[in-house]
């Protein structure tokens, strides 16, 4: 127990820089006397830890102190390399030399034993450049001007304060504050057609913890029935906890989903393999879109061509 606490104290000080004995005692639920005993144990183990008296004093580690590789187990070192390899695959966030150097420090082979590629099919240069630009904006707290295609197909120009990049459901998003909407928004990277990194800086605000803080309610559940032939896609798109298998093999799905133009297009991609159970109005929307598609693609009808 003490050994675990000693490492946690080191990690805490590496992250915070300095802490008082009382702060550490409260953090690790021990007495101040125990914290001072831990300091002695760390010092005897060769860790350069010291206490500075005074009003602004506290417990610190010497500048430039780094943990030796032996602090991490072999499995933990492999996990670190695997995580960095995944980030590299996400869009050139690290180069090969960085991974090779870290592998040498860890005394582990640097071969990639698996491959992760988050880019779309085809040439991915633009996606990678976009990812790198937004990453720099998040780190440097720079505003970005983007041209964005919304769920209903309209294109708009937005100035955003990018707070964090997020990967969810096989797609990259940027969590940001939108200056035009004066609210927090999620922007899907694949829908950002153009971007410009601005010199203007912003002060980041915390991302809202609940839908109420975003002035938006949780999306209403949509209940869908899929034929068994669509099972491979259903399990791709939905969490297994939202799927109920029926006696005839159909799959009943109930999940909160944003009811906008994206949802209509998503459901149409299943063709006749999906039935909307609720809400009722969504059935009418889907049927209307299907009729419009039929009118545009009626057999025997050909588009007008210029002579």
PDB file of C-alpha atoms in Angstrom, residues 18 27-29 102 165 192 197 223 245 266 272 281 300:
ATOM      1  CA  UNK A  18       4.259  21.595  -6.004  1.00  0.00           C
ATOM      2  CA  UNK A  27      -5.456  13.766  -1.373  1.00  0.00           C
ATOM      3  CA  UNK A  28      -4.191  10.362  -0.243  1.00  0.00           C
ATOM      4  CA  UNK A  29      -6.278  10.150   2.945  1.00  0.00           C
ATOM      5  CA  UNK A 102      10.812   5.791 -26.917  1.00  0.00           C
ATOM      6  CA  UNK A 165     -10.522  16.501 -30.673  1.00  0.00           C
ATOM      7  CA  UNK A 192     -15.308  20.677 -42.611  1.00  0.00           C
ATOM      8  CA  UNK A 197      -6.015  28.910 -38.480  1.00  0.00           C
ATOM      9  CA  UNK A 223     -37.253   2.867 -32.022  1.00  0.00           C
ATOM     10  CA  UNK A 245     -33.285  -9.802 -30.952  1.00  0.00           C
ATOM     11  CA  UNK A 266     -28.803   7.316 -42.344  1.00  0.00           C
ATOM     12  CA  UNK A 272     -36.290  -1.662 -47.090  1.00  0.00           C
ATOM     13  CA  UNK A 281     -43.700  11.648 -37.648  1.00  0.00           C
ATOM     14  CA  UNK A 300     -38.229   4.413 -67.968  1.00  0.00           C
TER      15      UNK A 300
END
